[in-house]
Amino acid sequence: MESINVPALITAVFLLLVLGAVLWYAARVAVPLPEAPAGPPTGALAMERKIIAIVAMLAAMALLFLGYGFREPARQVQAQEQQLDTSIDRGIGSFTTLCFPCHGEKGQGAIVPDSNPQRLAPALDRADLRPTDADTRTKEYDFIFKTIQRGRPGTPMPTWGQIDGGPLLDEQINELTLMIMNGDQQVDYEGKEGTPWQHTSDVITANVAAGLVQMPQQPDVTSQPFYQQLNAQQQQGVTVILQRGCGGCHTIPNIPGAAGTIGPNLGPHDNVPPVSQRPMIATYPNGTVPNNSVDDLSKWIMNPQALKPGTAMPTLGLSQDEATAAAAYLYSITTASQ
Ligand code: HEC
Ligand code: HEC
């Protein structure tokens, strides 16, 4: 992280030269003139020595300050990194006591315990929750912090902030937010290196082995009749939709726990046809994004922000393959099959 500070380096070299010149001159002045009387120097010679001493001291002091200035930014960065690591470690502690039953032992999402009908809590290990540019990061921090603090009324996501009657201090919510936003970073936790999600997974696995808690429940679809009737690509689509937590935001036919209400219902409902029969989406019927084929729909699923900048549907980082599979599953849902 340490970068070279060019002006400081030039100043340091210059000061060293001054110091060298002063010392060199001082060494010459120190040699008494052949005709000088014995004893301490007097008059102009004494004055000259004082000036030399003062100049040398000033140059040496300036050098010391510069040296400190060189170290200081590096020291600050190091201190900040340590502070961040400590916060993330505490976030891991809170997550593994409070959040894992719903969000999964490694933040991959899970079935909300005792939910009926089954409901999925979304994955929190998603790349879209850790944007890289500073502006988006600030906004995302705000969004995650407030979601944890206030919860989502009308959904199983509880209110956690003390100002809203929950158990967590702002500082603890900050730690959880930092952990989620640094989910792909290597951090030290109890002497082991790994991402925060590897650490939460280790903690929960150990607690399950000790009989303290139960492993969060993942939806099982492979044994269900609807799944067995799908082709391989559509089956892959079901897996993608489960893994990516689409059901945390969307209601999607047959997908266990997919009862979200943040985004449109993707199945047939009221007078709206299934998404495969909506020629314009985001949002049907007056949307601006064409949807006439699996191909069209895969483009939207892969990069909604490119097709409708600022849309509330996040770009989740799916590969072309995954997006096509998800779209293929959604296209398998027809009004007739419901
Ligand atoms: C009882 C289950 C449950 C628990 C416990 C829980 N959550 Fe949630 N959480 C949910 C559900 C369900 C949603 C999705 C809500 C919705 O549909 O808008 C959610 C949403 C979120 C979101 C927003 C995700 C997004 O992309 O919009 C964040 C962040 C979050 N939870 C963090 C946490 C943290 C941190 C904890 C622990 C302090 C926690 N949750 C505990 C069920 C839970
Ligand atoms: C954080 C919530 C969220 C997640 C996660 C999410 N979506 Fe969305 N989605 C939305 C919102 C909000 C819209 C409406 C966007 C608009 O109209 O601008 C939308 C729109 C859509 C539409 C268009 C529906 C219509 O009729 O307009 C499809 C299809 C869709 N999403 C599929 C998916 C799939 C597949 C996934 C998982 C890979 C997914 N979404 C994940 C929030 C989400």
PDB file of N, CA, C and O in Angstrom, residues 65-88:
ATOM      1  N   PHE A  65      11.652  14.941  10.802  1.00  0.00           N
ATOM      2  CA  PHE A  65      10.222  15.134  10.540  1.00  0.00           C
ATOM      3  C   PHE A  65       9.809  14.459   9.251  1.00  0.00           C
ATOM      4  O   PHE A  65       8.769  13.824   9.166  1.00  0.00           O
ATOM      5  N   LEU A  66      10.665  14.610   8.229  1.00  0.00           N
ATOM      6  CA  LEU A  66      10.362  14.002   6.926  1.00  0.00           C
ATOM      7  C   LEU A  66      10.257  12.492   7.063  1.00  0.00           C
ATOM      8  O   LEU A  66       9.351  11.865   6.532  1.00  0.00           O
ATOM      9  N   GLY A  67      11.189  11.931   7.795  1.00  0.00           N
ATOM     10  CA  GLY A  67      11.191  10.481   7.999  1.00  0.00           C
ATOM     11  C   GLY A  67       9.900  10.037   8.654  1.00  0.00           C
ATOM     12  O   GLY A  67       9.269   9.074   8.244  1.00  0.00           O
ATOM     13  N   TYR A  68       9.418  10.813   9.638  1.00  0.00           N
ATOM     14  CA  TYR A  68       8.167  10.501  10.308  1.00  0.00           C
ATOM     15  C   TYR A  68       7.016  10.576   9.298  1.00  0.00           C
ATOM     16  O   TYR A  68       6.153   9.710   9.245  1.00  0.00           O
ATOM     17  N   GLY A  69       7.063  11.660   8.459  1.00  0.00           N
ATOM     18  CA  GLY A  69       6.024  11.849   7.438  1.00  0.00           C
ATOM     19  C   GLY A  69       5.969  10.689   6.465  1.00  0.00           C
ATOM     20  O   GLY A  69       4.915  10.290   5.994  1.00  0.00           O
ATOM     21  N   PHE A  70       7.124  10.118   6.164  1.00  0.00           N
ATOM     22  CA  PHE A  70       7.180   8.953   5.263  1.00  0.00           C
ATOM     23  C   PHE A  70       6.427   7.774   5.843  1.00  0.00           C
ATOM     24  O   PHE A  70       5.692   7.082   5.182  1.00  0.00           O
ATOM     25  N   ARG A  71       6.608   7.545   7.140  1.00  0.00           N
ATOM     26  CA  ARG A  71       6.027   6.371   7.789  1.00  0.00           C
ATOM     27  C   ARG A  71       4.543   6.572   8.081  1.00  0.00           C
ATOM     28  O   ARG A  71       3.784   5.616   8.058  1.00  0.00           O
ATOM     29  N   GLU A  72       4.159   7.824   8.366  1.00  0.00           N
ATOM     30  CA  GLU A  72       2.842   8.063   8.921  1.00  0.00           C
ATOM     31  C   GLU A  72       1.688   7.539   8.044  1.00  0.00           C
ATOM     32  O   GLU A  72       0.821   6.834   8.561  1.00  0.00           O
ATOM     33  N   PRO A  73       1.638   7.855   6.725  1.00  0.00           N
ATOM     34  CA  PRO A  73       0.499   7.352   5.941  1.00  0.00           C
ATOM     35  C   PRO A  73       0.438   5.830   5.959  1.00  0.00           C
ATOM     36  O   PRO A  73      -0.630   5.255   6.114  1.00  0.00           O
ATOM     37  N   ALA A  74       1.586   5.164   5.861  1.00  0.00           N
ATOM     38  CA  ALA A  74       1.617   3.707   5.868  1.00  0.00           C
ATOM     39  C   ALA A  74       1.088   3.198   7.207  1.00  0.00           C
ATOM     40  O   ALA A  74       0.323   2.231   7.274  1.00  0.00           O
ATOM     41  N   ARG A  75       1.476   3.888   8.299  1.00  0.00           N
ATOM     42  CA  ARG A  75       1.037   3.480   9.619  1.00  0.00           C
ATOM     43  C   ARG A  75      -0.482   3.626   9.751  1.00  0.00           C
ATOM     44  O   ARG A  75      -1.161   2.763  10.288  1.00  0.00           O
ATOM     45  N   GLN A  76      -0.999   4.748   9.187  1.00  0.00           N
ATOM     46  CA  GLN A  76      -2.445   4.972   9.272  1.00  0.00           C
ATOM     47  C   GLN A  76      -3.210   3.908   8.517  1.00  0.00           C
ATOM     48  O   GLN A  76      -4.227   3.401   8.987  1.00  0.00           O
ATOM     49  N   VAL A  77      -2.732   3.571   7.296  1.00  0.00           N
ATOM     50  CA  VAL A  77      -3.392   2.545   6.488  1.00  0.00           C
ATOM     51  C   VAL A  77      -3.434   1.240   7.263  1.00  0.00           C
ATOM     52  O   VAL A  77      -4.452   0.557   7.343  1.00  0.00           O
ATOM     53  N   GLN A  78      -2.285   0.908   7.883  1.00  0.00           N
ATOM     54  CA  GLN A  78      -2.196  -0.337   8.633  1.00  0.00           C
ATOM     55  C   GLN A  78      -3.195  -0.345   9.802  1.00  0.00           C
ATOM     56  O   GLN A  78      -3.893  -1.338  10.027  1.00  0.00           O
ATOM     57  N   ALA A  79      -3.280   0.785  10.494  1.00  0.00           N
ATOM     58  CA  ALA A  79      -4.200   0.874  11.628  1.00  0.00           C
ATOM     59  C   ALA A  79      -5.643   0.717  11.160  1.00  0.00           C
ATOM     60  O   ALA A  79      -6.446   0.026  11.789  1.00  0.00           O
ATOM     61  N   GLN A  80      -5.966   1.347   9.994  1.00  0.00           N
ATOM     62  CA  GLN A  80      -7.330   1.249   9.469  1.00  0.00           C
ATOM     63  C   GLN A  80      -7.669  -0.186   9.093  1.00  0.00           C
ATOM     64  O   GLN A  80      -8.769  -0.663   9.342  1.00  0.00           O
ATOM     65  N   GLU A  81      -6.700  -0.876   8.477  1.00  0.00           N
ATOM     66  CA  GLU A  81      -6.943  -2.256   8.070  1.00  0.00           C
ATOM     67  C   GLU A  81      -7.190  -3.136   9.282  1.00  0.00           C
ATOM     68  O   GLU A  81      -8.052  -4.012   9.267  1.00  0.00           O
ATOM     69  N   GLN A  82      -6.420  -2.865  10.350  1.00  0.00           N
ATOM     70  CA  GLN A  82      -6.598  -3.661  11.557  1.00  0.00           C
ATOM     71  C   GLN A  82      -7.984  -3.419  12.149  1.00  0.00           C
ATOM     72  O   GLN A  82      -8.661  -4.353  12.572  1.00  0.00           O
ATOM     73  N   GLN A  83      -8.400  -2.142  12.123  1.00  0.00           N
ATOM     74  CA  GLN A  83      -9.708  -1.776  12.650  1.00  0.00           C
ATOM     75  C   GLN A  83     -10.801  -2.492  11.856  1.00  0.00           C
ATOM     76  O   GLN A  83     -11.742  -3.034  12.418  1.00  0.00           O
ATOM     77  N   LEU A  84     -10.657  -2.503  10.510  1.00  0.00           N
ATOM     78  CA  LEU A  84     -11.644  -3.159   9.652  1.00  0.00           C
ATOM     79  C   LEU A  84     -11.704  -4.647   9.954  1.00  0.00           C
ATOM     80  O   LEU A  84     -12.783  -5.225  10.087  1.00  0.00           O
ATOM     81  N   ASP A  85     -10.537  -5.276  10.110  1.00  0.00           N
ATOM     82  CA  ASP A  85     -10.496  -6.712  10.427  1.00  0.00           C
ATOM     83  C   ASP A  85     -11.230  -6.998  11.737  1.00  0.00           C
ATOM     84  O   ASP A  85     -11.992  -7.955  11.836  1.00  0.00           O
ATOM     85  N   THR A  86     -11.002  -6.141  12.742  1.00  0.00           N
ATOM     86  CA  THR A  86     -11.671  -6.330  14.029  1.00  0.00           C
ATOM     87  C   THR A  86     -13.187  -6.227  13.864  1.00  0.00           C
ATOM     88  O   THR A  86     -13.942  -7.038  14.394  1.00  0.00           O
ATOM     89  N   SER A  87     -13.629  -5.219  13.097  1.00  0.00           N
ATOM     90  CA  SER A  87     -15.071  -5.042  12.885  1.00  0.00           C
ATOM     91  C   SER A  87     -15.653  -6.271  12.188  1.00  0.00           C
ATOM     92  O   SER A  87     -16.711  -6.771  12.569  1.00  0.00           O
ATOM     93  N   ILE A  88     -14.959  -6.752  11.140  1.00  0.00           N
ATOM     94  CA  ILE A  88     -15.471  -7.905  10.389  1.00  0.00           C
ATOM     95  C   ILE A  88     -15.555  -9.123  11.312  1.00  0.00           C
ATOM     96  O   ILE A  88     -16.543  -9.863  11.298  1.00  0.00           O
TER      97      ILE A  88
END
